[in-house]
CSV table of C-alpha atoms and ligand atoms in Angstrom, one decimal:
chain,number,residue,atom,x,y,z
A,1,MET,CA,101.0,121.0,77.2
A,2,LYS,CA,104.3,119.9,78.9
A,3,ILE,CA,104.4,116.7,81.1
A,4,TYR,CA,107.4,115.6,83.0
A,5,PHE,CA,108.4,112.2,84.2
A,6,CYS,CA,110.3,112.1,87.5
A,7,GLY,CA,110.2,108.5,88.8
A,8,ALA,CA,113.0,107.0,90.8
A,9,ASP,CA,112.9,103.2,90.4
A,10,PHE,CA,111.1,103.3,87.0
A,11,LYS,CA,112.8,103.1,83.6
A,12,PRO,CA,111.5,106.2,81.9
A,13,GLU,CA,111.6,105.4,78.2
A,14,PRO,CA,108.6,103.0,78.0
A,15,TRP,CA,106.5,105.4,80.2
A,16,LEU,CA,107.4,108.4,77.9
A,17,ALA,CA,106.5,106.3,74.8
A,18,ALA,CA,103.2,105.2,76.3
A,19,LEU,CA,102.1,108.7,77.5
A,20,ARG,CA,103.1,110.3,74.1
A,21,ALA,CA,101.0,107.7,72.3
A,22,ALA,CA,98.0,108.4,74.7
A,23,LEU,CA,98.4,112.2,74.5
A,24,PRO,CA,100.0,113.0,71.1
A,25,GLN,CA,99.4,116.8,71.6
A,26,ALA,CA,101.6,116.8,74.7
A,27,SER,CA,105.4,117.2,75.1
A,28,VAL,CA,106.5,114.4,77.5
A,29,GLU,CA,110.0,114.5,78.8
A,30,VAL,CA,112.2,113.3,81.7
A,31,TRP,CA,112.6,116.2,84.1
A,32,SER,CA,116.2,117.5,84.7
A,33,PRO,CA,117.2,120.4,86.9
A,34,GLY,CA,116.6,123.8,85.2
A,35,ALA,CA,114.0,122.4,82.8
A,36,PRO,CA,111.2,124.9,81.8
A,37,PRO,CA,107.9,125.0,83.7
A,38,GLY,CA,105.6,122.0,83.0
A,39,ASP,CA,101.8,121.5,83.4
A,40,TYR,CA,101.7,118.0,84.8
A,41,ALA,CA,104.1,115.3,86.1
A,42,MET,CA,104.2,111.5,86.6
A,43,VAL,CA,106.2,110.9,89.7
A,44,TRP,CA,107.5,108.3,92.1
A,45,ALA,CA,109.5,109.6,95.1
A,46,PRO,CA,110.7,112.7,93.3
A,47,PRO,CA,113.4,114.9,94.9
A,48,GLN,CA,112.4,118.1,96.7
A,49,ALA,CA,114.4,120.1,94.1
A,50,PHE,CA,111.9,119.0,91.4
A,51,LEU,CA,108.9,120.4,93.4
A,52,ASP,CA,110.8,123.5,94.3
A,53,GLU,CA,111.6,124.2,90.7
A,54,GLN,CA,108.1,123.4,89.4
A,55,PRO,CA,105.5,125.1,91.8
A,56,GLN,CA,103.2,125.8,88.8
A,57,LEU,CA,102.3,122.2,88.2
A,58,LYS,CA,98.6,121.6,88.0
A,59,ALA,CA,98.8,118.0,89.2
A,60,LEU,CA,101.4,115.3,90.2
A,61,PHE,CA,100.4,111.8,89.2
A,62,ASN,CA,101.9,109.4,91.7
A,63,LEU,CA,102.9,106.1,90.0
A,64,GLY,CA,101.4,104.1,92.9
A,65,ALA,CA,98.4,104.0,95.3
A,66,GLY,CA,100.4,105.0,98.4
A,67,VAL,CA,101.4,108.7,98.5
A,68,ASP,CA,103.5,108.6,101.7
A,69,ALA,CA,106.7,109.5,99.8
A,70,LEU,CA,105.0,112.6,98.4
A,71,THR,CA,103.2,113.8,101.5
A,72,GLN,CA,106.6,114.3,103.3
A,73,LEU,CA,107.6,116.9,100.7
A,74,ARG,CA,106.8,120.6,100.3
A,75,ILE,CA,104.3,120.8,97.5
A,76,ALA,CA,102.7,124.0,96.2
A,77,PRO,CA,99.2,124.2,97.6
A,78,ALA,CA,97.6,124.6,94.1
A,79,THR,CA,99.3,121.4,92.8
A,80,LYS,CA,96.9,118.4,93.1
A,81,ILE,CA,98.4,115.1,94.2
A,82,VAL,CA,96.6,112.3,92.4
A,83,ARG,CA,97.1,108.6,93.4
A,84,LEU,CA,96.6,105.6,91.2
A,85,ASP,CA,93.1,104.4,91.6
A,86,ASP,CA,93.3,100.6,91.3
A,87,ALA,CA,94.8,100.6,87.7
A,88,GLY,CA,95.1,96.8,87.8
A,89,MET,CA,96.5,96.7,91.4
A,90,SER,CA,93.4,95.5,93.3
A,91,VAL,CA,93.2,92.1,91.7
A,92,GLN,CA,96.9,91.5,92.3
A,93,MET,CA,96.4,92.5,95.9
A,94,ALA,CA,93.5,90.1,96.3
A,95,GLU,CA,95.7,87.3,94.8
A,96,TYR,CA,98.5,88.1,97.2
A,97,VAL,CA,96.4,88.2,100.4
A,98,LEU,CA,94.5,85.1,99.4
A,99,GLN,CA,97.6,83.1,98.8
A,100,ALA,CA,99.0,84.2,102.2
A,101,LEU,CA,95.8,83.5,104.0
A,102,ILE,CA,95.3,80.1,102.4
A,103,ARG,CA,98.9,79.1,102.8
A,104,HIS,CA,98.6,79.8,106.5
A,105,PHE,CA,95.0,78.4,107.0
A,106,ARG,CA,95.7,75.1,105.1
A,107,GLU,CA,99.2,74.9,106.7
A,108,PHE,CA,100.9,74.6,103.3
A,109,ASP,CA,104.1,75.9,104.8
A,110,GLY,CA,104.1,72.8,107.1
A,111,TYR,CA,103.3,70.5,104.2
A,112,GLU,CA,106.2,72.0,102.2
A,113,ALA,CA,108.6,71.2,105.0
A,114,ASP,CA,107.1,67.7,105.4
A,115,MET,CA,107.5,66.9,101.6
A,116,ALA,CA,111.0,68.3,101.6
A,117,ALA,CA,111.8,65.8,104.4
A,118,GLY,CA,110.1,63.0,102.4
A,119,GLN,CA,107.4,62.7,105.0
A,120,TRP,CA,103.8,61.8,103.9
A,121,SER,CA,101.7,63.2,106.7
A,122,PHE,CA,98.3,64.9,107.2
A,123,ARG,CA,97.2,67.8,109.4
A,124,LYS,CA,93.7,68.0,110.9
A,125,PRO,CA,91.3,70.1,108.8
A,126,ARG,CA,90.6,73.5,110.4
A,127,LEU,CA,87.4,75.5,110.4
A,128,ARG,CA,87.1,78.7,108.4
A,129,ALA,CA,84.8,80.1,111.2
A,130,ASP,CA,87.9,79.9,113.5
A,131,PHE,CA,89.9,82.2,111.2
A,132,PRO,CA,88.0,85.5,110.9
A,133,VAL,CA,89.9,87.9,108.7
A,134,GLY,CA,90.1,91.6,109.7
A,135,ILE,CA,91.1,94.1,107.0
A,136,MET,CA,92.5,97.5,108.1
A,137,GLY,CA,91.6,99.9,105.4
A,138,LEU,CA,88.4,99.5,103.3
A,139,GLY,CA,89.5,101.6,100.4
A,140,VAL,CA,90.1,100.7,96.8
A,141,LEU,CA,92.4,97.7,97.7
A,142,GLY,CA,90.8,96.7,101.0
A,143,GLN,CA,87.4,96.3,99.5
A,144,ARG,CA,88.6,94.2,96.6
A,145,VAL,CA,90.5,92.0,99.1
A,146,ALA,CA,87.4,91.7,101.3
A,147,ARG,CA,85.4,90.5,98.3
A,148,ALA,CA,88.0,87.8,97.5
A,149,VAL,CA,88.2,86.6,101.1
A,150,GLN,CA,84.4,86.3,101.2
A,151,GLN,CA,84.5,84.1,98.1
A,152,PHE,CA,86.5,81.7,100.2
A,153,GLU,CA,83.9,81.8,102.9
A,154,PHE,CA,86.0,83.2,105.7
A,155,PRO,CA,84.2,85.6,108.1
A,156,VAL,CA,85.4,89.1,107.1
A,157,MET,CA,85.6,92.3,109.2
A,158,GLY,CA,86.8,95.7,108.1
A,159,TRP,CA,88.1,98.9,109.8
A,160,SER,CA,88.2,102.3,108.3
A,161,ARG,CA,88.5,105.9,109.4
A,162,SER,CA,85.0,106.9,108.5
A,163,PRO,CA,82.0,104.5,108.7
A,164,ARG,CA,81.6,102.3,105.6
A,165,GLN,CA,79.0,99.8,104.5
A,166,VAL,CA,80.5,96.9,102.5
A,167,GLU,CA,78.2,93.9,101.7
A,168,GLY,CA,79.1,90.8,103.7
A,169,VAL,CA,81.7,92.7,105.8
A,170,ARG,CA,81.3,93.5,109.5
A,171,CYS,CA,82.5,97.1,109.4
A,172,HIS,CA,84.1,99.1,112.2
A,173,ALA,CA,85.3,102.6,112.1
A,174,GLY,CA,87.5,105.0,114.0
A,175,VAL,CA,89.8,104.8,117.0
A,176,GLN,CA,86.8,104.0,119.3
A,177,GLU,CA,86.0,100.7,117.5
A,178,PHE,CA,89.6,99.6,116.8
A,179,ASP,CA,90.0,97.3,119.8
A,180,ALA,CA,86.7,95.6,119.2
A,181,PHE,CA,87.8,95.0,115.6
A,182,LEU,CA,91.1,93.5,116.7
A,183,ALA,CA,89.5,91.3,119.3
A,184,GLU,CA,87.3,89.7,116.6
A,185,THR,CA,90.2,89.2,114.2
A,186,ARG,CA,92.5,86.2,113.8
A,187,VAL,CA,94.1,87.0,110.5
A,188,LEU,CA,94.9,90.7,110.3
A,189,VAL,CA,95.5,92.3,106.9
A,190,CYS,CA,97.0,95.8,106.8
A,191,LEU,CA,95.9,97.9,103.8
A,192,LEU,CA,96.0,101.4,105.3
A,193,PRO,CA,97.9,104.4,103.9
A,194,LEU,CA,100.9,105.4,105.9
A,195,THR,CA,100.0,108.7,107.7
A,196,ASP,CA,100.8,110.3,111.0
A,197,GLU,CA,97.8,108.5,112.4
A,198,THR,CA,98.7,105.0,111.1
A,199,ARG,CA,102.5,104.9,111.5
A,200,GLY,CA,103.4,102.2,114.0
A,201,ILE,CA,99.8,101.0,114.3
A,202,LEU,CA,100.9,97.3,114.2
A,203,ASN,CA,102.7,97.0,117.6
A,204,ARG,CA,102.9,94.9,120.7
A,205,ARG,CA,99.7,96.4,122.2
A,206,THR,CA,97.5,96.1,119.1
A,207,LEU,CA,98.8,92.8,117.8
A,208,SER,CA,98.3,91.3,121.4
A,209,ARG,CA,94.6,92.1,121.1
A,210,LEU,CA,94.1,89.7,118.2
A,211,ARG,CA,92.4,86.3,118.8
A,212,PRO,CA,94.9,83.6,120.0
A,213,GLY,CA,97.1,82.3,117.2
A,214,GLY,CA,96.8,85.6,115.3
A,215,TYR,CA,98.5,86.0,111.9
A,216,LEU,CA,99.6,89.2,110.3
A,217,ILE,CA,99.6,90.0,106.6
A,218,ASN,CA,101.2,93.5,106.1
A,219,VAL,CA,100.9,94.6,102.5
A,220,ALA,CA,100.6,98.3,103.1
A,221,ARG,CA,103.9,100.0,104.3
A,222,GLY,CA,106.8,99.0,106.5
A,223,GLY,CA,106.2,102.0,108.7
A,224,HIS,CA,102.9,100.5,109.9
A,225,LEU,CA,104.8,97.8,111.8
A,226,VAL,CA,107.0,98.3,114.9
A,227,GLU,CA,109.3,95.7,113.6
A,228,GLU,CA,111.1,94.9,116.9
A,229,ASP,CA,107.7,94.0,118.4
A,230,LEU,CA,106.9,91.2,116.0
A,231,ILE,CA,109.3,88.3,116.7
A,232,PRO,CA,108.8,88.3,120.5
A,233,LEU,CA,105.0,88.0,119.9
A,234,ILE,CA,105.6,85.0,117.5
A,235,ASP,CA,108.2,83.3,119.6
A,236,SER,CA,106.0,83.6,122.7
A,237,GLY,CA,103.1,81.9,120.8
A,238,GLN,CA,100.8,84.9,120.9
A,239,LEU,CA,101.0,85.2,117.1
A,240,ALA,CA,101.3,82.2,114.7
A,241,GLY,CA,103.4,84.1,112.2
A,242,ALA,CA,103.3,86.8,109.5
A,243,ALA,CA,103.5,87.4,105.8
A,244,LEU,CA,105.3,90.6,105.1
A,245,ASP,CA,105.6,92.4,101.8
A,246,VAL,CA,106.8,95.8,103.1
A,247,PHE,CA,109.6,96.8,105.5
A,248,GLN,CA,110.9,99.9,107.2
A,249,GLN,CA,114.0,99.6,105.1
A,250,GLU,CA,113.6,98.0,101.6
A,251,PRO,CA,115.3,95.7,101.1
A,252,PRO,CA,115.8,94.9,104.8
A,253,PRO,CA,119.5,94.6,105.7
A,254,THR,CA,120.9,91.0,105.3
A,255,SER,CA,121.3,90.8,109.1
A,256,HIS,CA,117.5,91.5,109.6
A,257,PRO,CA,116.0,88.6,111.6
A,258,PHE,CA,112.8,88.6,109.4
A,259,TRP,CA,114.8,87.0,106.5
A,260,ARG,CA,115.4,83.8,108.5
A,261,HIS,CA,112.5,83.5,111.0
A,262,PRO,CA,110.7,80.2,110.2
A,263,ARG,CA,107.2,81.7,110.9
A,264,ILE,CA,107.7,84.8,108.8
A,265,THR,CA,107.3,84.9,105.0
A,266,VAL,CA,109.1,87.8,103.3
A,267,THR,CA,108.4,89.1,99.8
A,268,PRO,CA,110.0,92.1,98.0
A,269,HIS,CA,107.2,94.7,98.0
A,270,THR,CA,105.5,93.0,95.1
A,271,ALA,CA,102.0,92.4,96.3
A,272,ALA,CA,100.5,94.8,93.7
A,273,ARG,CA,102.8,96.2,91.1
A,274,THR,CA,102.2,99.3,89.1
A,275,LEU,CA,101.1,98.2,85.6
A,276,ARG,CA,102.2,100.7,82.9
A,277,ASP,CA,99.4,100.4,80.3
A,278,GLU,CA,96.6,100.6,82.9
A,279,SER,CA,98.4,103.5,84.7
A,280,VAL,CA,99.0,105.5,81.6
A,281,THR,CA,95.5,105.1,80.4
A,282,GLN,CA,94.2,106.3,83.7
A,283,ILE,CA,96.6,109.2,84.0
A,284,ALA,CA,96.0,110.4,80.4
A,285,GLY,CA,92.2,110.2,80.9
A,286,LYS,CA,92.5,112.3,84.1
A,287,ILE,CA,94.7,114.9,82.4
A,288,GLN,CA,92.1,115.2,79.6
A,289,ARG,CA,89.4,115.7,82.2
A,290,LEU,CA,91.4,118.3,84.2
A,291,GLU,CA,92.0,120.2,81.0
A,292,GLN,CA,88.2,120.4,80.6
A,293,ASP,CA,87.7,121.4,84.2
A,294,LEU,CA,85.9,118.1,84.9
A,295,PRO,CA,86.2,116.2,88.3
A,296,ILE,CA,88.6,113.2,88.7
A,297,ALA,CA,88.8,110.5,91.2
A,298,GLY,CA,91.9,109.8,93.3
A,299,ILE,CA,92.8,113.4,94.5
A,300,VAL,CA,94.7,113.2,97.8
A,301,ASP,CA,93.3,115.2,100.7
A,302,PRO,CA,96.5,116.8,102.2
A,303,SER,CA,94.7,117.2,105.6
A,304,LYS,CA,94.2,113.4,105.8
A,305,GLY,CA,97.5,112.4,104.1
A,306,TYR,CA,95.9,110.0,101.7
B,401,NAP,P1,92.6,104.1,99.8
B,401,NAP,O1,91.6,103.8,98.7
B,401,NAP,O2,93.0,105.5,100.1
B,401,NAP,O3,92.0,103.4,101.2
B,401,NAP,C1,92.6,103.7,102.4
B,401,NAP,C2,91.7,103.1,103.5
B,401,NAP,O4,92.3,103.2,104.8
B,401,NAP,C3,90.3,103.8,103.6
B,401,NAP,O5,89.3,102.9,103.9
B,401,NAP,C4,90.5,104.7,104.8
B,401,NAP,O6,89.4,105.1,105.6
B,401,NAP,C5,91.4,103.9,105.7
B,401,NAP,N1,92.2,104.7,106.6
B,401,NAP,C6,93.0,105.7,106.4
B,401,NAP,N2,93.5,106.3,107.6
B,401,NAP,C7,92.9,105.6,108.6
B,401,NAP,C8,92.9,105.7,110.0
B,401,NAP,N3,93.6,106.6,110.6
B,401,NAP,N4,92.1,104.8,110.7
B,401,NAP,C9,91.4,103.8,110.0
B,401,NAP,N5,91.3,103.7,108.7
B,401,NAP,C10,92.0,104.6,108.0
B,401,NAP,O7,94.0,103.3,99.6
B,401,NAP,P2,94.2,101.9,98.7
B,401,NAP,O8,94.3,102.3,97.3
B,401,NAP,O9,93.2,100.9,99.2
B,401,NAP,O10,95.7,101.6,99.2
B,401,NAP,C11,96.0,101.3,100.5
B,401,NAP,C12,97.5,101.3,100.7
B,401,NAP,O11,98.1,100.1,100.2
B,401,NAP,C13,98.4,102.4,100.0
B,401,NAP,O12,98.3,103.6,100.7
B,401,NAP,C14,99.7,101.8,99.9
B,401,NAP,O13,100.5,102.1,101.1
B,401,NAP,C15,99.5,100.2,100.0
B,401,NAP,N6,99.9,99.6,98.7
B,401,NAP,C16,100.8,98.6,98.8
B,401,NAP,C17,101.2,97.9,97.7
B,401,NAP,C18,102.1,96.7,97.7
B,401,NAP,O14,102.6,96.3,96.6
B,401,NAP,N7,102.5,96.2,98.8
B,401,NAP,C19,100.6,98.2,96.4
B,401,NAP,C20,99.7,99.2,96.4
B,401,NAP,C21,99.3,99.9,97.6
B,401,NAP,P3,88.2,105.9,104.9
B,401,NAP,O15,87.5,104.8,104.1
B,401,NAP,O16,87.4,106.3,106.0
B,401,NAP,O17,88.8,107.0,104.1
B,402,GLV,C1,102.9,100.5,96.0
B,402,GLV,O1,103.3,100.2,97.1
B,402,GLV,C2,101.9,101.5,95.8
B,402,GLV,O2,101.7,102.3,96.7
B,402,GLV,O3,101.3,101.5,94.7
């Protein structure tokens, strides 16, 4: 069995070593143009030339949860696209969202500024009931985040494409329930995949529907946010601020106003990192199942784009 690695942004050697150890019967190599046909591939944002040369691949294993870089490419219909299914990402995502939520709710950003100025001052305690958290996307990551937020006793709402039932979460689904979901939400967490339906979904209209003093945590993709709409909403007082991990251009250009805005926290697309050992274990297990014609989780539905 031949497996290729074609991952922009990833150092290949440790991945090759880990997959060779997990599947000693397989030949695992970095793909280069003109290489012979392979059976499977581990990929992150591969070039179209790779897919054009390897139409016989049985499956492409994406080295992340989000497959938006792949769904824009021409991929042979018989090649399955398989996303990472948690693989150690959901707990990291829960950590990230919790820290952003608590930093905002407890005003730790304000305390940091006070302490830096040598000022010993207190802010009035706020009520969790006044900070309902709405999670867009109730998939692998969204549900784990919902569980973590519930542990801290915030009201939690969720929104998904199809109806979901998640214990302790007031669930909404579909376009028809979107505005009601927004109207109940004060802290909005975006954990949607980037698809034709969700691109630009965080915009002036939708963000204006949040409860007064709304706060945005975008940990999904930069393409979800209409970036030019955000600062006017914050500066007018409609929104209290935002924590952003993802951007239309990564890194954002140095002139981008998000870097310097006092109510916006920027992190470098690091909310939930791909963990090598967990990912290779998952991918190797799925390859073994596919070789035995057994079903696997995490196959992307091209008609939905995730
Ligand atoms: P997932 O399991 O596929 O879940 C996606 C959720 O979004 C599902 O609940 C789905 O609804 C919902 N959804 C999709 N399209 C929708 C629409 N048009 N309207 C309403 N809901 C919609 O994905 P995941 O593993 O949780 O990952 C989510 C995203 O997080 C990834 O796609 C990626 O972009 C991002 N991510 C970011 C980082 C980071 O470090 N910042 C790391 C990992 C992932 P259904 O339940 O009805 O299918
Ligand atoms: C990271 O952004 C991922 O999609 O896993």
